[in-house]
mmCIF file of C-alpha atoms and ligand atoms in Angstrom:
data_model
loop_
_atom_site.group_PDB
_atom_site.id
_atom_site.type_symbol
_atom_site.label_atom_id
_atom_site.label_comp_id
_atom_site.label_asym_id
_atom_site.label_seq_id
_atom_site.Cartn_x
_atom_site.Cartn_y
_atom_site.Cartn_z
ATOM 1 C CA UNK A 1 -5.890 15.571 -24.035
ATOM 2 C CA UNK A 2 -3.164 13.323 -25.372
ATOM 3 C CA UNK A 3 -4.373 10.362 -23.336
ATOM 4 C CA UNK A 4 -6.939 9.278 -25.908
ATOM 5 C CA UNK A 5 -4.498 9.497 -28.788
ATOM 6 C CA UNK A 6 -1.728 7.158 -27.675
ATOM 7 C CA UNK A 7 -2.767 3.486 -27.649
ATOM 8 C CA UNK A 8 -1.476 0.910 -25.205
ATOM 9 C CA UNK A 9 1.211 -0.218 -24.770
ATOM 10 C CA UNK A 10 2.511 3.283 -24.135
ATOM 11 C CA UNK A 11 5.675 4.126 -26.040
ATOM 12 C CA UNK A 12 8.908 5.183 -24.390
ATOM 13 C CA UNK A 13 8.682 8.931 -23.789
ATOM 14 C CA UNK A 14 4.989 8.880 -22.789
ATOM 15 C CA UNK A 15 3.942 10.719 -19.625
ATOM 16 C CA UNK A 16 2.676 8.895 -16.543
ATOM 17 C CA UNK A 17 0.655 10.899 -14.017
ATOM 18 C CA UNK A 18 0.886 9.923 -10.356
ATOM 19 C CA UNK A 19 -1.567 11.219 -7.760
ATOM 20 C CA UNK A 20 0.277 11.482 -4.452
ATOM 21 C CA UNK A 21 3.671 12.992 -3.814
ATOM 22 C CA UNK A 22 5.394 10.903 -1.138
ATOM 23 C CA UNK A 23 8.197 8.367 -1.191
ATOM 24 C CA UNK A 24 6.163 5.812 -3.135
ATOM 25 C CA UNK A 25 5.643 8.370 -5.904
ATOM 26 C CA UNK A 26 9.357 9.145 -5.784
ATOM 27 C CA UNK A 27 10.358 5.513 -6.284
ATOM 28 C CA UNK A 28 7.701 4.966 -8.971
ATOM 29 C CA UNK A 29 9.048 8.013 -10.766
ATOM 30 C CA UNK A 30 12.634 6.770 -10.577
ATOM 31 C CA UNK A 31 11.603 3.389 -12.017
ATOM 32 C CA UNK A 32 9.557 5.046 -14.744
ATOM 33 C CA UNK A 33 12.509 7.222 -15.725
ATOM 34 C CA UNK A 34 14.701 4.132 -16.051
ATOM 35 C CA UNK A 35 12.271 2.785 -18.633
ATOM 36 C CA UNK A 36 12.269 6.091 -20.498
ATOM 37 C CA UNK A 37 8.947 7.498 -19.312
ATOM 38 C CA UNK A 38 8.275 10.978 -18.034
ATOM 39 C CA UNK A 39 6.343 11.414 -14.801
ATOM 40 C CA UNK A 40 3.992 14.178 -13.710
ATOM 41 C CA UNK A 41 3.323 14.266 -9.971
ATOM 42 C CA UNK A 42 0.124 15.694 -8.498
ATOM 43 C CA UNK A 43 -0.074 16.426 -4.785
ATOM 44 C CA UNK A 44 -0.507 19.109 -2.159
ATOM 45 C CA UNK A 45 3.168 19.650 -1.296
ATOM 46 C CA UNK A 46 5.221 22.024 -3.487
ATOM 47 C CA UNK A 47 8.521 20.533 -2.250
ATOM 48 C CA UNK A 48 7.600 16.871 -2.158
ATOM 49 C CA UNK A 49 9.833 13.775 -2.262
ATOM 50 C CA UNK A 50 8.198 12.742 -5.547
ATOM 51 C CA UNK A 51 8.209 16.111 -7.313
ATOM 52 C CA UNK A 52 11.929 16.468 -6.585
ATOM 53 C CA UNK A 53 12.770 13.603 -8.975
ATOM 54 C CA UNK A 54 10.031 14.005 -11.599
ATOM 55 C CA UNK A 55 9.811 15.803 -14.948
ATOM 56 C CA UNK A 56 6.674 17.700 -14.054
ATOM 57 C CA UNK A 57 4.772 18.516 -10.910
ATOM 58 C CA UNK A 58 1.364 19.985 -10.219
ATOM 59 C CA UNK A 59 0.494 21.333 -6.812
ATOM 60 C CA UNK A 60 -3.114 21.165 -5.716
ATOM 61 C CA UNK A 61 -5.663 19.554 -3.470
ATOM 62 C CA UNK A 62 -7.494 16.457 -4.649
ATOM 63 C CA UNK A 63 -10.690 18.439 -5.159
ATOM 64 C CA UNK A 64 -9.114 21.294 -7.160
ATOM 65 C CA UNK A 65 -10.698 20.625 -10.538
ATOM 66 C CA UNK A 66 -8.813 23.349 -12.403
ATOM 67 C CA UNK A 67 -5.434 21.999 -11.251
ATOM 68 C CA UNK A 68 -6.519 18.396 -11.892
ATOM 69 C CA UNK A 69 -7.536 19.322 -15.454
ATOM 70 C CA UNK A 70 -4.111 20.898 -16.103
ATOM 71 C CA UNK A 71 -2.473 17.731 -14.793
ATOM 72 C CA UNK A 72 -4.702 15.402 -16.852
ATOM 73 C CA UNK A 73 -3.930 17.359 -20.013
ATOM 74 C CA UNK A 74 -0.291 16.221 -19.977
ATOM 75 C CA UNK A 75 -0.827 12.596 -18.874
ATOM 76 C CA UNK A 76 -1.091 9.532 -21.120
ATOM 77 C CA UNK A 77 -2.067 7.374 -18.151
ATOM 78 C CA UNK A 78 -2.803 8.177 -14.502
ATOM 79 C CA UNK A 79 -2.179 6.118 -11.366
ATOM 80 C CA UNK A 80 -1.894 6.799 -7.637
ATOM 81 C CA UNK A 81 0.485 6.088 -4.776
ATOM 82 C CA UNK A 82 -1.857 6.994 -1.924
ATOM 83 C CA UNK A 83 -5.104 5.169 -1.087
ATOM 84 C CA UNK A 84 -6.878 8.104 0.466
ATOM 85 C CA UNK A 85 -7.376 9.982 -2.795
ATOM 86 C CA UNK A 86 -11.131 10.704 -2.919
ATOM 87 C CA UNK A 87 -12.892 8.477 -5.455
ATOM 88 C CA UNK A 88 -14.570 11.693 -6.686
ATOM 89 C CA UNK A 89 -11.129 12.931 -7.796
ATOM 90 C CA UNK A 90 -10.625 9.841 -9.965
ATOM 91 C CA UNK A 91 -14.197 10.114 -11.266
ATOM 92 C CA UNK A 92 -13.519 13.699 -12.316
ATOM 93 C CA UNK A 93 -10.288 12.721 -14.093
ATOM 94 C CA UNK A 94 -12.139 9.887 -15.803
ATOM 95 C CA UNK A 95 -14.831 12.319 -16.979
ATOM 96 C CA UNK A 96 -12.036 14.229 -18.720
ATOM 97 C CA UNK A 97 -11.126 11.081 -20.653
ATOM 98 C CA UNK A 98 -8.128 10.023 -18.561
ATOM 99 C CA UNK A 99 -6.979 6.403 -18.509
ATOM 100 C CA UNK A 100 -6.714 5.447 -14.837
ATOM 101 C CA UNK A 101 -5.128 2.298 -13.423
ATOM 102 C CA UNK A 102 -6.005 0.719 -11.038
ATOM 103 C CA UNK A 103 -9.689 1.435 -11.616
ATOM 104 C CA UNK A 104 -11.523 3.833 -9.262
ATOM 105 C CA UNK A 105 -13.868 1.070 -8.043
ATOM 106 C CA UNK A 106 -10.890 -0.900 -6.679
ATOM 107 C CA UNK A 107 -9.794 2.198 -4.782
ATOM 108 C CA UNK A 108 -13.317 2.625 -3.392
ATOM 109 C CA UNK A 109 -13.390 -0.895 -1.938
ATOM 110 C CA UNK A 110 -9.910 -0.836 -0.447
ATOM 111 C CA UNK A 111 -10.071 2.594 1.182
ATOM 112 C CA UNK A 112 -13.000 1.543 3.364
ATOM 113 C CA UNK A 113 -12.060 -1.064 5.987
ATOM 114 C CA UNK A 114 -15.603 -2.432 6.157
ATOM 115 C CA UNK A 115 -16.158 -2.717 2.394
ATOM 116 C CA UNK A 116 -12.701 -4.301 2.155
ATOM 117 C CA UNK A 117 -13.446 -7.031 4.707
ATOM 118 C CA UNK A 118 -16.902 -7.708 3.236
ATOM 119 C CA UNK A 119 -15.263 -8.020 -0.176
ATOM 120 C CA UNK A 120 -12.622 -10.440 1.169
ATOM 121 C CA UNK A 121 -15.288 -12.578 2.818
ATOM 122 C CA UNK A 122 -17.359 -12.630 -0.377
ATOM 123 C CA UNK A 123 -14.336 -14.320 -1.998
ATOM 124 C CA UNK A 124 -14.091 -16.851 0.851
ATOM 125 C CA UNK A 125 -10.999 -15.176 2.350
ATOM 126 C CA UNK A 126 -11.036 -15.215 6.147
ATOM 127 C CA UNK A 127 -10.854 -12.090 8.326
ATOM 128 C CA UNK A 128 -11.343 -11.312 12.007
ATOM 129 C CA UNK A 129 -14.917 -10.804 13.181
ATOM 130 C CA UNK A 130 -15.887 -7.156 12.834
ATOM 131 C CA UNK A 131 -18.731 -4.702 13.318
ATOM 132 C CA UNK A 132 -19.652 -1.357 11.805
ATOM 133 C CA UNK A 133 -19.577 1.451 14.349
ATOM 134 C CA UNK A 134 -21.250 4.809 13.779
ATOM 135 C CA UNK A 135 -22.198 5.804 17.316
ATOM 136 C CA UNK A 136 -20.996 5.179 20.871
ATOM 137 C CA UNK A 137 -24.041 2.963 21.414
ATOM 138 C CA UNK A 138 -23.102 0.804 18.350
ATOM 139 C CA UNK A 139 -19.796 0.248 20.098
ATOM 140 C CA UNK A 140 -21.425 -0.790 23.374
ATOM 141 C CA UNK A 141 -23.476 -3.375 21.490
ATOM 142 C CA UNK A 142 -20.574 -4.585 19.335
ATOM 143 C CA UNK A 143 -18.256 -5.349 22.226
ATOM 144 C CA UNK A 144 -20.809 -7.924 23.381
ATOM 145 C CA UNK A 145 -20.796 -9.789 20.057
ATOM 146 C CA UNK A 146 -17.117 -9.261 19.148
ATOM 147 C CA UNK A 147 -15.699 -9.756 22.661
ATOM 148 C CA UNK A 148 -12.767 -7.997 24.310
ATOM 149 C CA UNK A 149 -10.026 -7.015 23.800
ATOM 150 C CA UNK A 150 -10.927 -5.586 20.410
ATOM 151 C CA UNK A 151 -9.395 -2.980 18.153
ATOM 152 C CA UNK A 152 -11.356 0.099 17.117
ATOM 153 C CA UNK A 153 -10.127 1.650 13.840
ATOM 154 C CA UNK A 154 -11.426 4.569 11.823
ATOM 155 C CA UNK A 155 -13.191 3.214 8.769
ATOM 156 C CA UNK A 156 -11.092 5.353 6.447
ATOM 157 C CA UNK A 157 -7.763 7.161 6.308
ATOM 158 C CA UNK A 158 -5.768 5.186 8.891
ATOM 159 C CA UNK A 159 -2.088 4.528 8.223
ATOM 160 C CA UNK A 160 0.973 3.516 10.246
ATOM 161 C CA UNK A 161 -1.336 2.474 13.091
ATOM 162 C CA UNK A 162 -2.894 5.965 13.319
ATOM 163 C CA UNK A 163 -6.638 6.141 13.944
ATOM 164 C CA UNK A 164 -6.679 3.017 16.124
ATOM 165 C CA UNK A 165 -7.490 2.379 19.791
ATOM 166 C CA UNK A 166 -7.630 -0.861 21.758
ATOM 167 C CA UNK A 167 -10.769 -1.455 23.768
ATOM 168 C CA UNK A 168 -9.834 -3.704 26.689
ATOM 169 C CA UNK A 169 -12.767 -3.199 29.048
ATOM 170 C CA UNK A 170 -16.339 -1.958 28.442
ATOM 171 C CA UNK A 171 -15.338 1.237 30.281
ATOM 172 C CA UNK A 172 -12.708 1.983 27.566
ATOM 173 C CA UNK A 173 -15.348 2.130 24.854
ATOM 174 C CA UNK A 174 -16.584 5.725 25.088
ATOM 175 C CA UNK A 175 -13.055 7.076 25.462
ATOM 176 C CA UNK A 176 -11.772 5.068 22.479
ATOM 177 C CA UNK A 177 -14.604 6.290 20.241
ATOM 178 C CA UNK A 178 -14.039 9.936 21.150
ATOM 179 C CA UNK A 179 -10.243 9.527 20.867
ATOM 180 C CA UNK A 180 -10.803 8.639 17.197
ATOM 181 C CA UNK A 181 -12.893 11.792 16.760
ATOM 182 C CA UNK A 182 -16.374 10.129 16.841
ATOM 183 C CA UNK A 183 -15.770 9.078 13.224
ATOM 184 C CA UNK A 184 -17.344 6.106 11.412
ATOM 185 C CA UNK A 185 -15.289 3.145 12.568
ATOM 186 C CA UNK A 186 -14.851 -0.607 12.594
ATOM 187 C CA UNK A 187 -14.475 -2.772 15.677
ATOM 188 C CA UNK A 188 -12.232 -5.750 15.011
ATOM 189 C CA UNK A 189 -11.781 -8.837 17.165
ATOM 190 C CA UNK A 190 -8.166 -9.306 18.249
ATOM 191 C CA UNK A 191 -6.335 -11.604 15.833
ATOM 192 C CA UNK A 192 -4.142 -14.025 17.772
ATOM 193 C CA UNK A 193 -1.697 -14.338 14.931
ATOM 194 C CA UNK A 194 1.672 -16.062 15.142
ATOM 195 C CA UNK A 195 3.230 -13.785 12.533
ATOM 196 C CA UNK A 196 2.410 -11.180 9.924
ATOM 197 C CA UNK A 197 3.173 -11.596 6.254
ATOM 198 C CA UNK A 198 2.266 -9.752 3.110
ATOM 199 C CA UNK A 199 1.998 -10.656 -0.493
ATOM 200 C CA UNK A 200 2.740 -8.212 -3.298
ATOM 201 C CA UNK A 201 0.984 -9.050 -6.540
ATOM 202 C CA UNK A 202 0.551 -7.460 -9.947
ATOM 203 C CA UNK A 203 -1.920 -7.763 -12.801
ATOM 204 C CA UNK A 204 -1.366 -6.474 -16.328
ATOM 205 C CA UNK A 205 -3.873 -5.043 -18.776
ATOM 206 C CA UNK A 206 -4.020 -8.453 -20.503
ATOM 207 C CA UNK A 207 -4.942 -10.169 -17.193
ATOM 208 C CA UNK A 208 -1.462 -11.659 -16.682
ATOM 209 C CA UNK A 209 -0.721 -12.030 -12.950
ATOM 210 C CA UNK A 210 2.661 -12.158 -11.202
ATOM 211 C CA UNK A 211 3.046 -12.655 -7.458
ATOM 212 C CA UNK A 212 6.185 -12.117 -5.365
ATOM 213 C CA UNK A 213 7.280 -14.501 -2.615
ATOM 214 C CA UNK A 214 5.765 -13.393 0.703
ATOM 215 C CA UNK A 215 7.684 -11.294 3.211
ATOM 216 C CA UNK A 216 7.454 -11.411 7.001
ATOM 217 C CA UNK A 217 6.735 -8.073 8.658
ATOM 218 C CA UNK A 218 7.572 -6.739 12.101
ATOM 219 C CA UNK A 219 5.943 -3.625 13.511
ATOM 220 C CA UNK A 220 7.071 -1.371 16.315
ATOM 221 C CA UNK A 221 4.569 1.062 17.874
ATOM 222 C CA UNK A 222 2.115 0.278 15.058
ATOM 223 C CA UNK A 223 4.635 1.238 12.340
ATOM 224 C CA UNK A 224 6.348 -1.211 10.016
ATOM 225 C CA UNK A 225 9.913 -1.691 11.190
ATOM 226 C CA UNK A 226 11.326 -4.564 9.089
ATOM 227 C CA UNK A 227 10.376 -6.970 6.333
ATOM 228 C CA UNK A 228 12.361 -10.154 5.733
ATOM 229 C CA UNK A 229 11.770 -11.789 2.379
ATOM 230 C CA UNK A 230 11.348 -14.360 1.071
ATOM 231 C CA UNK A 231 9.822 -15.366 4.414
ATOM 232 C CA UNK A 232 10.052 -18.797 5.992
ATOM 233 C CA UNK A 233 6.565 -20.051 5.267
ATOM 234 C CA UNK A 234 5.377 -23.475 4.239
ATOM 235 C CA UNK A 235 4.828 -24.211 0.562
ATOM 236 C CA UNK A 236 1.172 -24.469 1.376
ATOM 237 C CA UNK A 237 1.124 -20.965 2.912
ATOM 238 C CA UNK A 238 3.002 -19.474 -0.058
ATOM 239 C CA UNK A 239 0.510 -21.139 -2.406
ATOM 240 C CA UNK A 240 -2.415 -19.876 -0.317
ATOM 241 C CA UNK A 241 -1.011 -16.317 -0.322
ATOM 242 C CA UNK A 242 -0.579 -16.445 -4.097
ATOM 243 C CA UNK A 243 -4.127 -17.656 -4.509
ATOM 244 C CA UNK A 244 -5.468 -14.848 -2.273
ATOM 245 C CA UNK A 245 -3.533 -12.283 -4.323
ATOM 246 C CA UNK A 246 -4.858 -13.716 -7.592
ATOM 247 C CA UNK A 247 -8.464 -13.863 -6.393
ATOM 248 C CA UNK A 248 -8.381 -10.229 -5.286
ATOM 249 C CA UNK A 249 -6.713 -8.973 -8.476
ATOM 250 C CA UNK A 250 -9.179 -10.771 -10.718
ATOM 251 C CA UNK A 251 -12.257 -9.847 -8.691
ATOM 252 C CA UNK A 252 -11.314 -6.155 -8.766
ATOM 253 C CA UNK A 253 -10.324 -6.298 -12.460
ATOM 254 C CA UNK A 254 -7.203 -4.668 -11.126
ATOM 255 C CA UNK A 255 -4.299 -3.322 -13.169
ATOM 256 C CA UNK A 256 -1.108 -2.522 -11.275
ATOM 257 C CA UNK A 257 0.542 -3.651 -8.048
ATOM 258 C CA UNK A 258 -1.261 -4.234 -4.777
ATOM 259 C CA UNK A 259 -0.306 -5.537 -1.358
ATOM 260 C CA UNK A 260 -2.317 -7.863 0.857
ATOM 261 C CA UNK A 261 -1.427 -7.903 4.553
ATOM 262 C CA UNK A 262 -2.117 -11.287 6.114
ATOM 263 C CA UNK A 263 -2.135 -12.739 9.599
ATOM 264 C CA UNK A 264 -0.705 -16.250 9.897
ATOM 265 C CA UNK A 265 -2.880 -17.976 12.460
ATOM 266 C CA UNK A 266 -1.920 -20.703 14.896
ATOM 267 C CA UNK A 267 -3.422 -23.493 12.858
ATOM 268 C CA UNK A 268 -1.603 -22.215 9.740
ATOM 269 C CA UNK A 269 -4.544 -20.399 8.128
ATOM 270 C CA UNK A 270 -4.102 -16.970 6.507
ATOM 271 C CA UNK A 271 -6.508 -14.190 7.423
ATOM 272 C CA UNK A 272 -6.684 -10.938 5.518
ATOM 273 C CA UNK A 273 -5.847 -7.807 7.514
ATOM 274 C CA UNK A 274 -5.990 -5.231 4.746
ATOM 275 C CA UNK A 275 -5.409 -4.550 1.076
ATOM 276 C CA UNK A 276 -3.320 -1.610 -0.111
ATOM 277 C CA UNK A 277 -4.209 -0.642 -3.703
ATOM 278 C CA UNK A 278 -0.686 0.495 -4.502
ATOM 279 C CA UNK A 279 2.977 -0.301 -4.145
ATOM 280 C CA UNK A 280 3.693 -0.947 -0.487
ATOM 281 C CA UNK A 281 6.353 -0.517 2.176
ATOM 282 C CA UNK A 282 6.447 -4.306 2.688
ATOM 283 C CA UNK A 283 7.437 -4.657 -0.985
ATOM 284 C CA UNK A 284 10.533 -2.438 -0.836
ATOM 285 C CA UNK A 285 12.709 -5.544 -0.431
ATOM 286 C CA UNK A 286 11.997 -6.391 -4.088
ATOM 287 C CA UNK A 287 14.274 -3.504 -5.146
ATOM 288 C CA UNK A 288 17.283 -5.634 -4.263
ATOM 289 C CA UNK A 289 15.710 -9.080 -3.999
ATOM 290 C CA UNK A 290 14.078 -9.458 -7.406
ATOM 291 C CA UNK A 291 14.916 -8.816 -11.036
ATOM 292 C CA UNK A 292 11.830 -6.651 -11.509
ATOM 293 C CA UNK A 293 10.881 -4.741 -8.370
ATOM 294 C CA UNK A 294 7.369 -3.665 -7.365
ATOM 295 C CA UNK A 295 7.847 -0.104 -8.671
ATOM 296 C CA UNK A 296 8.932 -1.135 -12.159
ATOM 297 C CA UNK A 297 6.210 -3.786 -12.126
ATOM 298 C CA UNK A 298 3.530 -1.174 -11.443
ATOM 299 C CA UNK A 299 4.848 1.065 -14.220
ATOM 300 C CA UNK A 300 4.889 -1.892 -16.635
ATOM 301 C CA UNK A 301 1.302 -2.823 -15.734
ATOM 302 C CA UNK A 302 -0.222 0.641 -16.088
ATOM 303 C CA UNK A 303 1.618 1.269 -19.367
ATOM 304 C CA UNK A 304 0.419 -2.007 -20.904
ATOM 305 C CA UNK A 305 3.933 -3.469 -20.964
ATOM 306 C CA UNK A 306 4.657 -7.150 -20.249
ATOM 307 C CA UNK A 307 5.010 -7.847 -16.532
ATOM 308 C CA UNK A 308 8.470 -8.614 -15.170
ATOM 309 C CA UNK A 309 9.851 -11.655 -13.371
ATOM 310 C CA UNK A 310 9.057 -11.873 -9.646
ATOM 311 C CA UNK A 311 11.683 -14.518 -8.918
ATOM 312 C CA UNK A 312 13.642 -13.626 -5.770
ATOM 313 C CA UNK A 313 17.362 -14.033 -6.432
ATOM 314 C CA UNK A 314 18.470 -12.678 -3.044
ATOM 315 C CA UNK A 315 17.133 -12.787 0.514
ATOM 316 C CA UNK A 316 16.700 -9.267 1.897
ATOM 317 C CA UNK A 317 16.009 -7.626 5.226
ATOM 318 C CA UNK A 318 14.380 -4.230 4.682
ATOM 319 C CA UNK A 319 14.544 -1.808 7.603
ATOM 320 C CA UNK A 320 12.681 1.481 7.673
ATOM 321 C CA UNK A 321 14.657 4.549 8.689
ATOM 322 C CA UNK A 322 12.203 6.320 10.970
ATOM 323 C CA UNK A 323 12.806 9.841 12.257
ATOM 324 C CA UNK A 324 16.387 10.514 13.289
ATOM 325 C CA UNK A 325 17.556 7.078 12.114
ATOM 326 C CA UNK A 326 18.136 8.836 8.789
ATOM 327 C CA UNK A 327 20.973 10.826 10.379
ATOM 328 C CA UNK A 328 22.993 7.555 10.311
ATOM 329 C CA UNK A 329 22.809 7.464 6.499
ATOM 330 C CA UNK A 330 26.551 7.840 5.970
ATOM 331 C CA UNK A 331 27.346 5.091 8.468
ATOM 332 C CA UNK A 332 24.819 2.782 6.805
ATOM 333 C CA UNK A 333 26.325 3.615 3.419
ATOM 334 C CA UNK A 334 29.624 2.232 4.686
ATOM 335 C CA UNK A 335 28.105 -1.163 5.458
ATOM 336 C CA UNK A 336 28.851 -3.837 2.895
ATOM 337 C CA UNK A 337 25.711 -5.558 1.571
ATOM 338 C CA UNK A 338 23.467 -2.605 2.432
ATOM 339 C CA UNK A 339 21.627 -0.458 -0.121
ATOM 340 C CA UNK A 340 20.258 2.828 0.998
ATOM 341 C CA UNK A 341 17.149 4.706 -0.131
ATOM 342 C CA UNK A 342 16.605 8.201 1.252
ATOM 343 C CA UNK A 343 13.328 9.965 0.502
ATOM 344 C CA UNK A 344 14.410 13.604 0.509
ATOM 345 C CA UNK A 345 11.994 14.696 3.242
ATOM 346 C CA UNK A 346 12.550 17.700 5.480
ATOM 347 C CA UNK A 347 12.511 17.342 9.247
ATOM 348 C CA UNK A 348 13.137 13.863 10.713
ATOM 349 C CA UNK A 349 10.121 13.816 13.068
ATOM 350 C CA UNK A 350 9.670 10.760 15.325
ATOM 351 C CA UNK A 351 8.007 7.895 13.431
ATOM 352 C CA UNK A 352 8.267 9.665 10.058
ATOM 353 C CA UNK A 353 9.422 7.392 7.242
ATOM 354 C CA UNK A 354 12.625 9.080 6.030
ATOM 355 C CA UNK A 355 14.178 6.224 4.062
ATOM 356 C CA UNK A 356 14.922 2.529 4.184
ATOM 357 C CA UNK A 357 17.857 0.184 3.897
ATOM 358 C CA UNK A 358 17.861 -3.187 2.132
ATOM 359 C CA UNK A 359 20.450 -5.574 3.543
ATOM 360 C CA UNK A 360 21.503 -8.675 1.665
ATOM 361 C CA UNK A 361 21.186 -11.572 4.105
ATOM 362 C CA UNK A 362 23.522 -14.512 4.542
HETATM 363 N N1 ATP B 1 -7.571 -7.086 14.520
HETATM 364 C C1 ATP B 1 -6.300 -7.025 14.907
HETATM 365 N N2 ATP B 1 -5.821 -7.847 15.862
HETATM 366 C C2 ATP B 1 -4.535 -7.794 16.265
HETATM 367 N N3 ATP B 1 -3.621 -6.936 15.772
HETATM 368 C C3 ATP B 1 -4.026 -6.102 14.800
HETATM 369 C C4 ATP B 1 -5.369 -6.113 14.304
HETATM 370 N N4 ATP B 1 -5.460 -5.171 13.350
HETATM 371 C C5 ATP B 1 -4.243 -4.619 13.234
HETATM 372 N N5 ATP B 1 -3.365 -5.157 14.105
HETATM 373 C C6 ATP B 1 -1.934 -4.807 14.260
HETATM 374 O O1 ATP B 1 -1.762 -3.425 13.974
HETATM 375 C C7 ATP B 1 -0.970 -3.249 12.786
HETATM 376 C C8 ATP B 1 -1.476 -2.063 11.993
HETATM 377 O O2 ATP B 1 -2.843 -2.283 11.652
HETATM 378 P P1 ATP B 1 -3.411 -1.955 10.191
HETATM 379 O O3 ATP B 1 -2.584 -2.630 9.190
HETATM 380 O O4 ATP B 1 -4.858 -2.244 10.187
HETATM 381 O O5 ATP B 1 -3.234 -0.384 10.227
HETATM 382 P P2 ATP B 1 -2.650 0.693 9.257
HETATM 383 O O6 ATP B 1 -2.675 1.941 10.022
HETATM 384 O O7 ATP B 1 -3.372 0.604 7.970
HETATM 385 O O8 ATP B 1 -1.168 0.217 9.107
HETATM 386 P P3 ATP B 1 -0.167 0.293 7.896
HETATM 387 O O9 ATP B 1 -0.274 1.631 7.284
HETATM 388 O O10 ATP B 1 1.149 0.049 8.553
HETATM 389 O O11 ATP B 1 -0.557 -0.856 7.013
HETATM 390 C C9 ATP B 1 -1.077 -4.581 12.063
HETATM 391 O O12 ATP B 1 0.001 -4.790 11.176
HETATM 392 C C10 ATP B 1 -1.096 -5.550 13.243
HETATM 393 O O13 ATP B 1 0.199 -5.698 13.793
HETATM 394 MG MG1 MG B 2 -1.512 -2.386 7.688
#
């Protein structure tokens, strides 16, 4: 494998492997190409948004060792754009000698909602009260300690609000648990937040950390609808968000970009909702708001390059194009101050992320 032969920083022309083939892989690949790297995509979809714009693509499941070995053989470094890659997949790639950033342990913590909250609390970062749920009777007991209403979420694999059910009365409990497929879950107390923000932060191989200004996020039907950034937060809140990002990056010995979703509470405190060990939808505004966007930043970090400037030169409103909203692409393209990103997906199903638009504000 070439990966052991080329030292960091990787030279222009090296090959970056990305596990996951969606829009995040597509935008990582486009940023990598701008810096002169080649990208190999690995994912289950033969006609994926990421493969369409990449030098190489490998189609396979995340437990297909023969396909993973073929992929690893061409990669100088490997990363991922999807947090539900099994840790065993990364362990296998590592056993082949692959350089993987961020490290598999960081993925393990952040893909499990309980481990993630325990980790946050161990760093002194606040979260809602929560309980581990494995059976319907665990849930009956937990609603007494957590109180109602509370939110039941699958422990793993949730995204875009999928795998979640509100429990409003004790009678809802059994139905909620079976609606999530009787899977290991977490019961979370309801956060009475005043707004939702997220912080995108990066750490390089030399431990250098760069943090973007926070963005304010608005969801509709559990799916991110818009991010406005930089958000109107107090200096104290921005400083607190930066410190949370730094603590998490250092504690995980993380290399690459991650996102931390935070609830701003009534009294001004910031509580952690979740960590995404990857570039994130709430960081898309950086493409037009910052000199070095989150995608380029991730590529720089995993290749051992110096990190880029996170200064925000322009205020941006990012709006997701969900489902048939993408059919308005040509109209949006005619808007001054709007930049359009279309992901090259097939059918515009309701709620499916088909693209986004960054609008320059003011
Ligand atoms: N404990 C809670 N109390 C109140 N609202 C919550 C709570 N947990 C989540 N939410 C709301 O639901 C949204 C989605 O939840 P969460 O981020 O946990 O799910 P997800 O499926 O991982 O979402 P995404 O993929 O968009 O990040 C949050 O952004 C927030 O608006
Ligand atoms: Mg979330």
